[in-house]
Short mmCIF file of C-alpha atoms in Angstrom, two decimals:
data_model
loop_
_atom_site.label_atom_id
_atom_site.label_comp_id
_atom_site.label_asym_id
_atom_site.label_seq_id
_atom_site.Cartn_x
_atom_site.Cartn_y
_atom_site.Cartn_z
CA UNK K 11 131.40 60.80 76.94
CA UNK K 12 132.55 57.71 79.12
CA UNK K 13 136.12 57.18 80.09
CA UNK K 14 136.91 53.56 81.21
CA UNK K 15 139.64 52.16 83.45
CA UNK K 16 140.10 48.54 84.23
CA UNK K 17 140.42 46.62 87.45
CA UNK K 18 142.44 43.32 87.60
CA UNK K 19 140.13 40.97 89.36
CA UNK K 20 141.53 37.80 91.22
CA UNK K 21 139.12 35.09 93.31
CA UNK K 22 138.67 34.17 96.47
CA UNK K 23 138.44 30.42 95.73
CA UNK K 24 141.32 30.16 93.66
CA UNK K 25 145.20 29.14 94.69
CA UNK K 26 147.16 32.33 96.46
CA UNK K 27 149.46 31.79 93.33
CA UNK K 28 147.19 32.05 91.37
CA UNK K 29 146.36 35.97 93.05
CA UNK K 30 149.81 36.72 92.81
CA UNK K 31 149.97 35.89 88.77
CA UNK K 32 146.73 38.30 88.71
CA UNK K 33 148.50 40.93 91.07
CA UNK K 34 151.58 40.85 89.14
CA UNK K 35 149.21 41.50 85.88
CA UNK K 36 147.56 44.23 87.45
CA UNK K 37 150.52 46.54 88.71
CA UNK K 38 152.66 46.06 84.93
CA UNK K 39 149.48 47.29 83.01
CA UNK K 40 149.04 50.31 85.94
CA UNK K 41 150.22 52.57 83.18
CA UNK K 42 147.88 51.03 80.43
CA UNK K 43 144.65 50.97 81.69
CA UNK K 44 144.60 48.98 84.41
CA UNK K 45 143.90 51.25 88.02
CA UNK K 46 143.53 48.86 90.96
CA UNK K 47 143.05 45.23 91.86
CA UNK K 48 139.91 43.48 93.11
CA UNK K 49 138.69 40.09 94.89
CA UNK K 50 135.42 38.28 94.48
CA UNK K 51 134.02 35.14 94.61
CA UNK K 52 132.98 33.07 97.38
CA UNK K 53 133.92 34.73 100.72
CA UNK K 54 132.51 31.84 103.40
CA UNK K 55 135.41 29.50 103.92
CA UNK K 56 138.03 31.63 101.29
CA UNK K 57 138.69 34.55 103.54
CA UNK K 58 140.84 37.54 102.02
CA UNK K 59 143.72 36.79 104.45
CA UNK K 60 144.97 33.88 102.44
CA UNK K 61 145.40 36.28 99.24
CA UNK K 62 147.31 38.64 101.38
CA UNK K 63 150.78 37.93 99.43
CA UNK K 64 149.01 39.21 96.52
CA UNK K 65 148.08 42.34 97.96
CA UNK K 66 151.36 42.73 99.28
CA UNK K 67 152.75 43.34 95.63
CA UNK K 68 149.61 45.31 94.73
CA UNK K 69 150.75 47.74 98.01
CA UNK K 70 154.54 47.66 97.27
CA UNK K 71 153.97 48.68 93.65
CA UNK K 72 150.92 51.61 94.27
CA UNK K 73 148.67 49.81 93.17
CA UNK K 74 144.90 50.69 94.44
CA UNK K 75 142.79 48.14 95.54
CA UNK K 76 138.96 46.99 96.47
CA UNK K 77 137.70 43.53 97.99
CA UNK K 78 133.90 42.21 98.04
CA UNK K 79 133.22 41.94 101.27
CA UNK K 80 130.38 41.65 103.98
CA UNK K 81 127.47 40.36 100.89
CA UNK K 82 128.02 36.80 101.37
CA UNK K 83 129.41 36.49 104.71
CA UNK K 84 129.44 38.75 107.81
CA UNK K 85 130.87 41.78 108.85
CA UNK K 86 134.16 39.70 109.54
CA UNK K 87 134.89 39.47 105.93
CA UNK K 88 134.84 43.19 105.45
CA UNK K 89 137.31 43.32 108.98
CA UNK K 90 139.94 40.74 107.10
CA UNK K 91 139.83 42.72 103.62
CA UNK K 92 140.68 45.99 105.79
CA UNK K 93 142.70 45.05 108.09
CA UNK K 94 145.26 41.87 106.03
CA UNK K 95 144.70 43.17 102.99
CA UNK K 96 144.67 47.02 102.76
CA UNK K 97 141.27 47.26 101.12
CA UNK K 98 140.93 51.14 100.19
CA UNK K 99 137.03 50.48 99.16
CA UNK K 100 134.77 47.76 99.40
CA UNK K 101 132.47 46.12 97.10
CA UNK K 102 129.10 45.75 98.97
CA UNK K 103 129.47 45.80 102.72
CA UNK K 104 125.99 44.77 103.22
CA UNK K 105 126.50 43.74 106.25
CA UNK K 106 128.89 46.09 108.08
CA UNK K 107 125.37 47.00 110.25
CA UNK K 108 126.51 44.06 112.09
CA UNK K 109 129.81 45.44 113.43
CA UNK K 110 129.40 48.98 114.97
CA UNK K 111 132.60 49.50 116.15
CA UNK K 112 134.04 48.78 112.01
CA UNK K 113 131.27 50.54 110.75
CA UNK K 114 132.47 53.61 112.79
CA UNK K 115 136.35 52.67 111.27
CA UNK K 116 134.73 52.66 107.88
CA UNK K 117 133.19 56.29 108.53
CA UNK K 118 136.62 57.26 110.58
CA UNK K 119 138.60 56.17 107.81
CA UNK K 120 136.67 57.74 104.67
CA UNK K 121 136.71 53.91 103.17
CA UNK K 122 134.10 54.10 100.58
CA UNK K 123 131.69 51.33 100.03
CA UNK K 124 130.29 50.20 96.14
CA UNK K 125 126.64 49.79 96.81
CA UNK K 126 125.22 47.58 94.15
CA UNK K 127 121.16 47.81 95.76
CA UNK K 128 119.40 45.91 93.06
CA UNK K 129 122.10 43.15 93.02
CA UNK K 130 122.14 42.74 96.62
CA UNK K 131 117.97 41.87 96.33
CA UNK K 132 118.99 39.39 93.31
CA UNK K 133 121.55 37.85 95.45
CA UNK K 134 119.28 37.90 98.82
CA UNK K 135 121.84 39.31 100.70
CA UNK K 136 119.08 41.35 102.11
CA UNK K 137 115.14 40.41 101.74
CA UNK K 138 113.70 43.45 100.74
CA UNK K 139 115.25 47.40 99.34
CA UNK K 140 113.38 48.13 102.86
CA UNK K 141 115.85 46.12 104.28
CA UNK K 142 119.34 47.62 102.52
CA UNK K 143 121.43 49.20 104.74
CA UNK K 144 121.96 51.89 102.46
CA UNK K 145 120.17 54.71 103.99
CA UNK K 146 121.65 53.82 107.61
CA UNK K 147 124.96 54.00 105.84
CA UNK K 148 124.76 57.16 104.17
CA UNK K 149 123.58 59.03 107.85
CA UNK K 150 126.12 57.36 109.61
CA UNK K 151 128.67 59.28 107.36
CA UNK K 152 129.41 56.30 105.09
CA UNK K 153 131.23 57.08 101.89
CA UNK K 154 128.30 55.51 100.29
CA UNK K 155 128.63 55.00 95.97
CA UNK K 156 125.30 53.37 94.23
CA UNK K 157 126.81 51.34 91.73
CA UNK K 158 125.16 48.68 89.11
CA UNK K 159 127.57 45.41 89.64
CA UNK K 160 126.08 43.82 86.68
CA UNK K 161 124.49 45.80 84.24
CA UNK K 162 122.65 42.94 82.10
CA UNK K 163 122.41 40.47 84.27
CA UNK K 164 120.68 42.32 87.13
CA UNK K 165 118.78 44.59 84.18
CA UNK K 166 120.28 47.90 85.16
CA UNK K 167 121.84 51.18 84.60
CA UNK K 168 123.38 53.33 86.92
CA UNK K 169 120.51 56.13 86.22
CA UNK K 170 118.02 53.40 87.42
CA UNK K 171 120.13 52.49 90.26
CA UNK K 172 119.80 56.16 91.54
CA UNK K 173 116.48 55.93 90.94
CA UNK K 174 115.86 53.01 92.48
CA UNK K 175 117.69 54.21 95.45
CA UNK K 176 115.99 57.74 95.54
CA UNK K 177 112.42 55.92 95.60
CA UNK K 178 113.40 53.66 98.62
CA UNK K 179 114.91 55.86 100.83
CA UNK K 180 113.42 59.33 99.60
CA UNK K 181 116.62 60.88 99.21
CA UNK K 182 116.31 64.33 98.22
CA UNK K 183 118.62 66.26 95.29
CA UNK K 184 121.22 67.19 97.44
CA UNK K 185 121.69 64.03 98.70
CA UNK K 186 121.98 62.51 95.23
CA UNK K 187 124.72 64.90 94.06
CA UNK K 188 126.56 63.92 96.99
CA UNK K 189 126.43 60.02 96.44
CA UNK K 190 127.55 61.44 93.08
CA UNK K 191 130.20 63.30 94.34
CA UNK K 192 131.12 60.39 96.27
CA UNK K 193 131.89 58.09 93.16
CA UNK K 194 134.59 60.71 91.26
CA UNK K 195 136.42 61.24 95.06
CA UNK K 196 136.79 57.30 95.30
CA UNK K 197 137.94 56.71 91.87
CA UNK K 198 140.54 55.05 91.46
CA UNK K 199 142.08 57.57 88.92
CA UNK K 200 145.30 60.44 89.74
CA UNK K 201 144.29 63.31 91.43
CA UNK K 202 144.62 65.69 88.47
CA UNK K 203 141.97 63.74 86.38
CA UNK K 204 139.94 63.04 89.42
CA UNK K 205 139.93 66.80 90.75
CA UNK K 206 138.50 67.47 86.80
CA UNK K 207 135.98 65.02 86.62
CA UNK K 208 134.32 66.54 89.71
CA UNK K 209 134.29 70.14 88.92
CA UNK K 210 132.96 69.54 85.40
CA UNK K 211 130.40 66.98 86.45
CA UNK K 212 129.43 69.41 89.09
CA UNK K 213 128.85 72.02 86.62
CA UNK K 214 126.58 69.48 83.90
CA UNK K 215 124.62 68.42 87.28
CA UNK K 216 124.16 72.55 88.20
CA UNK K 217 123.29 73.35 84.92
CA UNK K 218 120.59 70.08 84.29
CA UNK K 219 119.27 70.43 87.62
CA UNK K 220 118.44 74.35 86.82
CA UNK K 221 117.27 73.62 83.42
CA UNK K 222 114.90 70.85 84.85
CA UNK K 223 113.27 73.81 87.28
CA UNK K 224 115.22 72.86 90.33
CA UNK K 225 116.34 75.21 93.12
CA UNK K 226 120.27 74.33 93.04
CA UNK K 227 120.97 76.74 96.14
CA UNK K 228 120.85 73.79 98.46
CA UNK K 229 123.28 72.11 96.36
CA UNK K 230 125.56 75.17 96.03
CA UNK K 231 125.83 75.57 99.75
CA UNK K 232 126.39 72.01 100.25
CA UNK K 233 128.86 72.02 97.94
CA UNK K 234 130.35 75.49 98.25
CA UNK K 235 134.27 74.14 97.33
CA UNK K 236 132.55 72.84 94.25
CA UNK K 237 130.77 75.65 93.41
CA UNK K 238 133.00 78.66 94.16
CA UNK K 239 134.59 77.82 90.47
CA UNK K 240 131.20 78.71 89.28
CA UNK K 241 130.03 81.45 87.09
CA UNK K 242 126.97 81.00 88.64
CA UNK K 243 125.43 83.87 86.12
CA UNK K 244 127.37 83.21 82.70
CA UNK K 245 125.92 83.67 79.57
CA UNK K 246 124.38 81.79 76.54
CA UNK K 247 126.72 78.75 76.69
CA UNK K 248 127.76 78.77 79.92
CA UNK K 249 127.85 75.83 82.31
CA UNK K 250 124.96 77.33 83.89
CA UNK K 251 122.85 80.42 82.82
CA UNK K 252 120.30 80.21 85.01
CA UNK K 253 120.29 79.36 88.75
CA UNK K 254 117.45 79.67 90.91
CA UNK K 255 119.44 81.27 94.08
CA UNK K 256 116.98 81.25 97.46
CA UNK K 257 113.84 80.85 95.46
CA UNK K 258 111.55 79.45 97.59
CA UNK K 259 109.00 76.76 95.48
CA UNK K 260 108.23 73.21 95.21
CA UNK K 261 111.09 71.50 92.99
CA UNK K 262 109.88 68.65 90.40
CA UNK K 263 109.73 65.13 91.17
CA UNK K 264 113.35 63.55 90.38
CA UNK K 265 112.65 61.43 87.43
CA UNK K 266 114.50 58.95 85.60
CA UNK K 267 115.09 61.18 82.51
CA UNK K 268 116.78 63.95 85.37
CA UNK K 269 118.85 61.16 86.49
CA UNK K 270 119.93 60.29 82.92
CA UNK K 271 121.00 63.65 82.32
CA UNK K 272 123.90 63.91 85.64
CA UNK K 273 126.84 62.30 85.00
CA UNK K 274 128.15 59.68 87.21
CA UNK K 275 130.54 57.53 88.13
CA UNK K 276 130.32 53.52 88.08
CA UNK K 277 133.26 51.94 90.23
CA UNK K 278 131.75 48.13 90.09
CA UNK K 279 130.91 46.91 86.76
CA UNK K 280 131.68 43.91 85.44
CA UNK K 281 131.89 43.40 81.74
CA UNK K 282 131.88 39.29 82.61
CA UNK K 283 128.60 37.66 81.09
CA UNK K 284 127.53 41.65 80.21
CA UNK K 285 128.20 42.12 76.76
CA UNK K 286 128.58 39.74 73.60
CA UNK K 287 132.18 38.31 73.27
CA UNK K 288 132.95 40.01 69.42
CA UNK K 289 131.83 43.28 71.56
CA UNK K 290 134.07 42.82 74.07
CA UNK K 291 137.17 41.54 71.33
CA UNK K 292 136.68 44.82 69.78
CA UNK K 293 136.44 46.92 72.79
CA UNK K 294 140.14 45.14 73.73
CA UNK K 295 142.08 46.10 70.30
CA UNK K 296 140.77 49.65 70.61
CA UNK K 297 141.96 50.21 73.98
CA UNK K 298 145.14 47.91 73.83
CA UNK K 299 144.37 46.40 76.75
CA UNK K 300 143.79 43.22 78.11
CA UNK K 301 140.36 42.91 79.93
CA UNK K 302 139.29 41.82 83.21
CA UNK K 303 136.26 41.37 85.01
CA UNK K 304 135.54 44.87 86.25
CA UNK K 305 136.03 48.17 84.81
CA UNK K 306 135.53 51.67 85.68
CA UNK K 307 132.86 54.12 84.12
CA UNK K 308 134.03 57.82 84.70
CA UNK K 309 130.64 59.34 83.32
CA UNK K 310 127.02 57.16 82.45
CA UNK K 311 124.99 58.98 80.55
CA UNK K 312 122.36 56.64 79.83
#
């Protein structure tokens, strides 16, 4: 199944009033949909600090919120959406490299960053996927969360994304789960729902990974807090019936059809330009919901 949330989504280039309308928006629909607020757009010359009124509302009414930051301009952009405007992730952060001393704040401070790889090439924020921080990111201790940013336009899914990801940097399974991990602790959902989506997509990605002929027990040490809820040995119907526990062998190469099969969760996708506008009309009188630039997936499954 996917479960959707929306995030309001003002621009940098716009008037500051303008923000505020779209901040105002975004915290009296917090309990219809709506869970956060966003900026985008242009960041050279339209730096976050002149929307910081708007985020001021978004903070005094609970609202969560992300910026895009650091993919068009430098690491200073990603400083100002911190540090005037709250930001609690970022979208991008290409180039927090640049900055070691924020990039150490980012890892201090558990700020995630939405890492849109194939986007970033389209965009030539960097030159090459040899050339995406990503990697660096992720060692450094980065809460690092491959999303697609736009799923028609760049010709993506989020399964491909992982892929795409896994064949640059040779990232092994673990390391996978715990980008995927990653994207259900930064949602932007209440803790309840979040602390559900984890366990139960860490039991689907236990069970598919052991299906597929993997040895989890790498993953179940990794993610022991995650795994103690486990019936590691259940039977016929279980969320996993059979484990390969310290079984030494060669694991299969991690294909696109594995990927398919984990759930994950997409915190940057914009519906804008991605979907016909009858699909989208629909889509808004089944929800009851306005819509906005950027949504939420809880779980992809294709």
């Amino acid at each position: 199944s996917i479960r959707c949330r929306l995030i309001v989504c003002g621009m940098r280039q716009l008037p500051g009033a303008v923000t505020q309308s779209l901040a105002e928006i975004a915290w009296r629909y917090a309990q219809k949909g709506v869970v956060g607020f966003d900026l985008a757009g242009p960041e050279a010359g339209f730096s976050s600090e002149q929307h910081k009124e708007a985020f001021s509302i978004i903070h005094s009414r609970c609202v969560n919120c992300t910026l895009h930051s650091g993919e068009a301009d430098g690491w200073e952009s990603i400083h100002d959406s911190i540090f005037c405007c709250g930001a609690q992730r970022i979208g991008h952060g290409t180039r927090l490299r640049e900055n070691a001393e924020l990039l150490k704040f980012v890892v201090d401070r558990r700020i995630p960053l939405e890492v849109c790889i194939t986007s970033n090439l389209q965009t030539k924020a960097v030159t090459s996927l040899d050339d995406h921080p990503i990697r660096q990111y992720y060692e450094a201790g980065v809460v690092v969360v491959p999303c697609t940013d736009n799923k028609t336009v760049s010709n993506v899914t989020l399964s491909s994304e992982y892929a795409r990801i896994q064949s640059a940097c040779g990232l092994s399974i673990s390391d996978l789960v715990a980008m995927i991990d990653y994207g259900f602790t930064s949602a932007f959902i209440d803790k309840t729902e979040r602390t559900t989506l984890r366990y139960e997509a860490f039991a689907q990605i236990v069970y598919a990974l052991s299906e597929h002929g993997y040895d989890v027990s790498q993953v179940l040490q990794r993610h022991w807090q995650l795994a103690a809820g486990l019936d590691l040995h259940a039977d016929e119907g279980g969320p996993v019936r059979e484990c390969r526990l310290n079984v030494v062998h060669v694991d299969p190469p991690i294909t696109l059809d594995l990927l398919k099969k984990l759930p994950k969760a997409d915190l940057h996708c914009r519906f804008e330009t991605s979907v016909p506008a009858a699909a989208l009309s629909e889509l808004a009188t089944e929800q009851r919901a306005a819509l906005f630039s950027t949504t939420e997936e809880a779980h992809e499954l294709f």
